[in-house]
Short mmCIF file of C-alpha atoms in Angstrom, two decimals:
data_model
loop_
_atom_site.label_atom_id
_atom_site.label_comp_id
_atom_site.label_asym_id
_atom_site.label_seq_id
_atom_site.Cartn_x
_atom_site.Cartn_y
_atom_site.Cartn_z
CA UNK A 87 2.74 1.31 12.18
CA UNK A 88 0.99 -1.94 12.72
CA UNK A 89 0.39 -3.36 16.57
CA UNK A 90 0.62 -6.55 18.03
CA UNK A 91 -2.37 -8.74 17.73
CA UNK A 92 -3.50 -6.27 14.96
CA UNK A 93 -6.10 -7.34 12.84
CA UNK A 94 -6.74 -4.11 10.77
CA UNK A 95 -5.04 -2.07 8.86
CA UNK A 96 -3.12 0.34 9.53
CA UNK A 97 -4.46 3.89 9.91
CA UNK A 98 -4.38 5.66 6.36
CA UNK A 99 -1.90 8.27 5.83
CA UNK A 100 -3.03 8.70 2.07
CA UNK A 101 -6.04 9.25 0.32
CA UNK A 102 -5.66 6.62 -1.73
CA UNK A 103 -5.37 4.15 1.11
CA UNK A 104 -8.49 5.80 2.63
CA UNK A 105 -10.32 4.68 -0.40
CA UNK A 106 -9.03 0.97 -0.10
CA UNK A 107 -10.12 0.92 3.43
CA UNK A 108 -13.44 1.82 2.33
CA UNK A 109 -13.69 -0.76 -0.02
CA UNK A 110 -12.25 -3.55 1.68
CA UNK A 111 -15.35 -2.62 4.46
CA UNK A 112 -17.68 -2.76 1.45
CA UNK A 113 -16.43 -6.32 0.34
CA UNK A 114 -16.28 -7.40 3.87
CA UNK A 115 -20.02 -6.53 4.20
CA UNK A 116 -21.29 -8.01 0.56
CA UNK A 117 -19.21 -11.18 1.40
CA UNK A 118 -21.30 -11.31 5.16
CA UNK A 119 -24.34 -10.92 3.12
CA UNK A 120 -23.61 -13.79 0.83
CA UNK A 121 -22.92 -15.69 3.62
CA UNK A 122 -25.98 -15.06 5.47
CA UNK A 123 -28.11 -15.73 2.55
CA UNK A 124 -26.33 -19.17 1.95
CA UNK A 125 -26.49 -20.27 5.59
CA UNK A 126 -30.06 -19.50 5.76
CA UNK A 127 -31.03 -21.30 2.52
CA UNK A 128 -29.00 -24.28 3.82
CA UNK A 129 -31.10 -24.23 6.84
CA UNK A 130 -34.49 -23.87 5.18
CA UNK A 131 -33.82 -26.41 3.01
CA UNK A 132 -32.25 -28.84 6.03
CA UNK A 133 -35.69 -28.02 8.34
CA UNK A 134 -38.53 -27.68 5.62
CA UNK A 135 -40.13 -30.52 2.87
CA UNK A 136 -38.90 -29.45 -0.40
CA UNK A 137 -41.81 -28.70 -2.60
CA UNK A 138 -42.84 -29.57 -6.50
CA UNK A 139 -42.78 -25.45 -6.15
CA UNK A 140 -39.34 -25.70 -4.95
CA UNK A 141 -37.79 -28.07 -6.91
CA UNK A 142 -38.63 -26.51 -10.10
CA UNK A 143 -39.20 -22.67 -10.07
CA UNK A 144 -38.64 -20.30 -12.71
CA UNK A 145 -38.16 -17.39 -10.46
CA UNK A 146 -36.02 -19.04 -7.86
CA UNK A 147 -33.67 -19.63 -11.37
CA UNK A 148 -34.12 -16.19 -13.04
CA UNK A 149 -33.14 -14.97 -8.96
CA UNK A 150 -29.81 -16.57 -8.69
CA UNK A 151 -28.54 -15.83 -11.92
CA UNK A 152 -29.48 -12.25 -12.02
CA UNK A 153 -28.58 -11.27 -8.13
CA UNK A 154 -24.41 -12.58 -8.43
CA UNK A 155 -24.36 -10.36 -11.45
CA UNK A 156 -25.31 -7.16 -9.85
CA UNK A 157 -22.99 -8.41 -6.46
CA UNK A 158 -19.89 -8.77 -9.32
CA UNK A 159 -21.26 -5.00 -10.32
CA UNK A 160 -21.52 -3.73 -6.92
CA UNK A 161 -17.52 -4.98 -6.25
CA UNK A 162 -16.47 -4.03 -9.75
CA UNK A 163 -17.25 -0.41 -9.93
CA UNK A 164 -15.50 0.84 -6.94
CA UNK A 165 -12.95 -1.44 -7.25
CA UNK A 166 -11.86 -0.20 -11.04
CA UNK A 167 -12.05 3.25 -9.66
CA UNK A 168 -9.81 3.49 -7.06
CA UNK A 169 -7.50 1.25 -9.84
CA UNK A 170 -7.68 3.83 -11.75
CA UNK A 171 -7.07 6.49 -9.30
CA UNK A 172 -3.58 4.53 -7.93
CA UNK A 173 -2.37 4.56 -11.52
CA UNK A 174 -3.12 8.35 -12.07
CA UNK A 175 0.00 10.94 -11.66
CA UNK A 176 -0.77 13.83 -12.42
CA UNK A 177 2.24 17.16 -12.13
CA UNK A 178 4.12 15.41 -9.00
CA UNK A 179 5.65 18.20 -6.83
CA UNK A 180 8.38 15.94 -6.21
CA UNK A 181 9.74 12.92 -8.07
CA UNK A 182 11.92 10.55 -5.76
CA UNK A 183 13.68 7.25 -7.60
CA UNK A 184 14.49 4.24 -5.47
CA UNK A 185 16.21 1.67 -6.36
CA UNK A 186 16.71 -1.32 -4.51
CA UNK A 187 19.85 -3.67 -3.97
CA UNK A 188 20.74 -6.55 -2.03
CA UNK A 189 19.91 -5.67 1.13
CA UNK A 190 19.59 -1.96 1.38
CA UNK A 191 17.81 0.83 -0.99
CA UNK A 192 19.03 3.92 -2.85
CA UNK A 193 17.35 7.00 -3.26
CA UNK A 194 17.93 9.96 -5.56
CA UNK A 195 15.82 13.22 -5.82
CA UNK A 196 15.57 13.97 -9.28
CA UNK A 197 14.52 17.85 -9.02
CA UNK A 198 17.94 18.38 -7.04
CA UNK A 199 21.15 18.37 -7.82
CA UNK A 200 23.38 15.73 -6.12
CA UNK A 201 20.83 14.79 -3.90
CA UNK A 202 21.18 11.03 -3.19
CA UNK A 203 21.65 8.74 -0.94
CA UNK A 204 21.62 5.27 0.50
CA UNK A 205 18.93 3.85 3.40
CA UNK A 206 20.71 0.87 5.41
CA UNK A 207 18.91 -0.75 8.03
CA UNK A 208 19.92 0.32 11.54
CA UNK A 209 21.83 -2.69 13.79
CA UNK A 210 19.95 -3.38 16.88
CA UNK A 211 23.14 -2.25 18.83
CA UNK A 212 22.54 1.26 17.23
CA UNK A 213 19.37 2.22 18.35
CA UNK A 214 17.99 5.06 20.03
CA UNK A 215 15.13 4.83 22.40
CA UNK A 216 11.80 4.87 20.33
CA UNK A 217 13.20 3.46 17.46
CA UNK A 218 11.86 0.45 16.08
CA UNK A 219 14.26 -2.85 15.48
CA UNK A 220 14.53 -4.23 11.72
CA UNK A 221 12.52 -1.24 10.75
CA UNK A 222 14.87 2.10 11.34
CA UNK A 223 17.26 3.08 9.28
CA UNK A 224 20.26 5.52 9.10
CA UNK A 225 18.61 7.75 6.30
CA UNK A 226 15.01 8.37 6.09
CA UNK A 227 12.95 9.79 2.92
CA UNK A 228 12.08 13.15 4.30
CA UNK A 229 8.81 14.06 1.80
CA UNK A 230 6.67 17.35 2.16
CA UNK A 231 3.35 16.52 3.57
CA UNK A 232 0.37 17.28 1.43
CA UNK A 233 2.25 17.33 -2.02
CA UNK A 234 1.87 14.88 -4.87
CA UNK A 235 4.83 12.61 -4.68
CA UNK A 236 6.06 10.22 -7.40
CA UNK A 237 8.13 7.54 -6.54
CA UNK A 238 9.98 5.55 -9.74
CA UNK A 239 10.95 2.23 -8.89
CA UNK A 240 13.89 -0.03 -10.03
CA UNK A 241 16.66 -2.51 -8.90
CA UNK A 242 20.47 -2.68 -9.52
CA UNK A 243 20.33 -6.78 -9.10
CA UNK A 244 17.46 -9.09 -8.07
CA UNK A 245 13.50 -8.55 -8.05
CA UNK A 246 12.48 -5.87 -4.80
CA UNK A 247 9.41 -4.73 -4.22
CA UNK A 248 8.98 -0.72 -2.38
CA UNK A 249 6.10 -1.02 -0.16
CA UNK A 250 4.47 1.05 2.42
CA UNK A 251 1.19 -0.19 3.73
CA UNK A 252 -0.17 3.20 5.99
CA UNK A 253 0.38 5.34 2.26
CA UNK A 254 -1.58 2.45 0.21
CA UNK A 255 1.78 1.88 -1.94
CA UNK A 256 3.57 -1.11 -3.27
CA UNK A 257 5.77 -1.57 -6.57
CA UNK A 258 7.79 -4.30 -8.14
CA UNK A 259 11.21 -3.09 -8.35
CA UNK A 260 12.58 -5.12 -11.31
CA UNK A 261 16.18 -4.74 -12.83
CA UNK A 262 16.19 -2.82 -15.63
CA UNK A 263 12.75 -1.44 -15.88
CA UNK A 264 10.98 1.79 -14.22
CA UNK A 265 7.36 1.15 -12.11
CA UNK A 266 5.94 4.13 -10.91
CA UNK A 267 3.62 5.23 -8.03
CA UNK A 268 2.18 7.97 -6.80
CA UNK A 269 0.99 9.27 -3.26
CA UNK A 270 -0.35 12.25 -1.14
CA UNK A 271 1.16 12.09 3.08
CA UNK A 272 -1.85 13.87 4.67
CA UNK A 273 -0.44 14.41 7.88
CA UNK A 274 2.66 14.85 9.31
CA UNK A 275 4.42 11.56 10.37
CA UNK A 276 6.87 8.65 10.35
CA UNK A 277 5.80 5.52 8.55
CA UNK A 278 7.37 2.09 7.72
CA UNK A 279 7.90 -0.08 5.26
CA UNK A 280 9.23 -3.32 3.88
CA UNK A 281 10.66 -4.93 0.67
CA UNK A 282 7.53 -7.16 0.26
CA UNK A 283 9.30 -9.38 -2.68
CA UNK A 284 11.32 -12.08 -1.76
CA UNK A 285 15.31 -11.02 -2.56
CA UNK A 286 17.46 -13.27 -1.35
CA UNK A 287 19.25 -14.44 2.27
CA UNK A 288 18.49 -10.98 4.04
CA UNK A 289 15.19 -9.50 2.21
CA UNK A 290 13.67 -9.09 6.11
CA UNK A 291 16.41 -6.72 6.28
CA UNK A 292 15.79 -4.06 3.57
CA UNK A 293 12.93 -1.58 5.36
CA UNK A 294 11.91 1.56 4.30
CA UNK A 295 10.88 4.72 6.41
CA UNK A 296 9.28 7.82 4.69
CA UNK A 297 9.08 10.95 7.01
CA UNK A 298 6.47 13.12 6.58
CA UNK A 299 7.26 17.08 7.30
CA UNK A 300 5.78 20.22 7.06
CA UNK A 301 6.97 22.15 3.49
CA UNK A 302 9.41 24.81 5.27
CA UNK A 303 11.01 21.62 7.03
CA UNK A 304 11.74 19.59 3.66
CA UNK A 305 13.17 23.25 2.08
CA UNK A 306 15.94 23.15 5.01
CA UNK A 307 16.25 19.88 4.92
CA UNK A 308 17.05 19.53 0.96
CA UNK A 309 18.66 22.88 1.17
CA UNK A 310 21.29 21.66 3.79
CA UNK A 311 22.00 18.51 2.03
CA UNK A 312 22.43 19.68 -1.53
CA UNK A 313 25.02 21.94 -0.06
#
């Protein structure tokens, strides 16, 4: 989870948010480039005597319309990539619905039987040591680690929105329609999330916690609930 005084991401928990990491570094380094290049063409131009040369060059023209079209190329291509690759599900190992309310979220495992549940966030009174405040709750998502999950997203009242930033994943939930999003844990873990849509009087209230657990650990898990 995010720090104080943070001014990064968080550390990617999913392959897909590996790959938007990486490009946000790329933009951040065209955009520095741009930048340069501006700041030293305003300072030519402030220190030197423009030129008949300058003032009217056909290469100088045929430069700065060519050079923004391959930046727009260079941002373009990776960016409708990894678009593509967030929208891609492809034989999920596990589908998980969640659908939010006003102010807490319901879950249901759709490849068990009975297996559902509702996520309320934990009162500060209520906490254990380690636990986080306006962030735990009373029933995590327990997920197996390195599996394809797919998450389908929906509300019972008002527009939600189920985001996790360390898995790279954030849907609209929207009353009476189904959004869904896929993801990969690559490590075992515990990470947090908000509803990132405005909702209503207590929307800071609604977060979200996905645990991350080894396969034999999510069979006892699921095992002893559907029981």
């Amino acid at each position: 989870m995010a720090n104080h005084s943070q001014l990064g991401f968080q550390d990617a928990s999913s392959p897909i948010m590996e790959e938007l990491m990486e490009f946000h570094d790329h933009a951040l380094m065209v955009a520095l480039a741009i930048c340069s290049l501006v700041l030293y063409l305003l300072t030519l131009m402030l220190t030197e005597k423009l030129s008949s040369n300058t003032l009217d060059a056909q290469e100088v023209e045929l430069v700065w319309t060519i050079l923004p079209a391959i930046v727009l190329i260079m941002l373009a291509l990776p960016s409708l990539q990894i678009l593509y690759m967030m929208d891609e599900i492809d034989e999920p190992d596990l589908t998980l619905k969640a659908i939010g309310h006003q102010w807490y979220w319901t879950y249901e495992y759709t490849d068990f039987k009975d297996l559902t549940f509702d996520s309320y966030m934990l009162p500060t009174a209520e906490l254990s040591p380690g636990h986080f405040r306006l962030l735990e709750v009373d029933h995590r998502i327990i997920i197996p680690m390195e599996s394809p999950i797919r998450v389908i997203v929906t509300a019972d009242d008002v527009l939600h929105s189920w985001a996790v930033p360390s898995l790279g994943v954030k849907t609209d939930a929207i009353p009476g329609r189904l959004n869904q999003t896929s993801f990969i844990t690559t490590r075992p873990g515990i990470f947090y999330g908000q509803c990132s849509e405005i909702c209503g009087a207590n929307h800071s209230f609604m977060p979200i916690v996905v645990e991350s657990t080894p396969l034999t650990h999510f069979e006892n898990w699921s095992s002893l609930l559907s029981s």
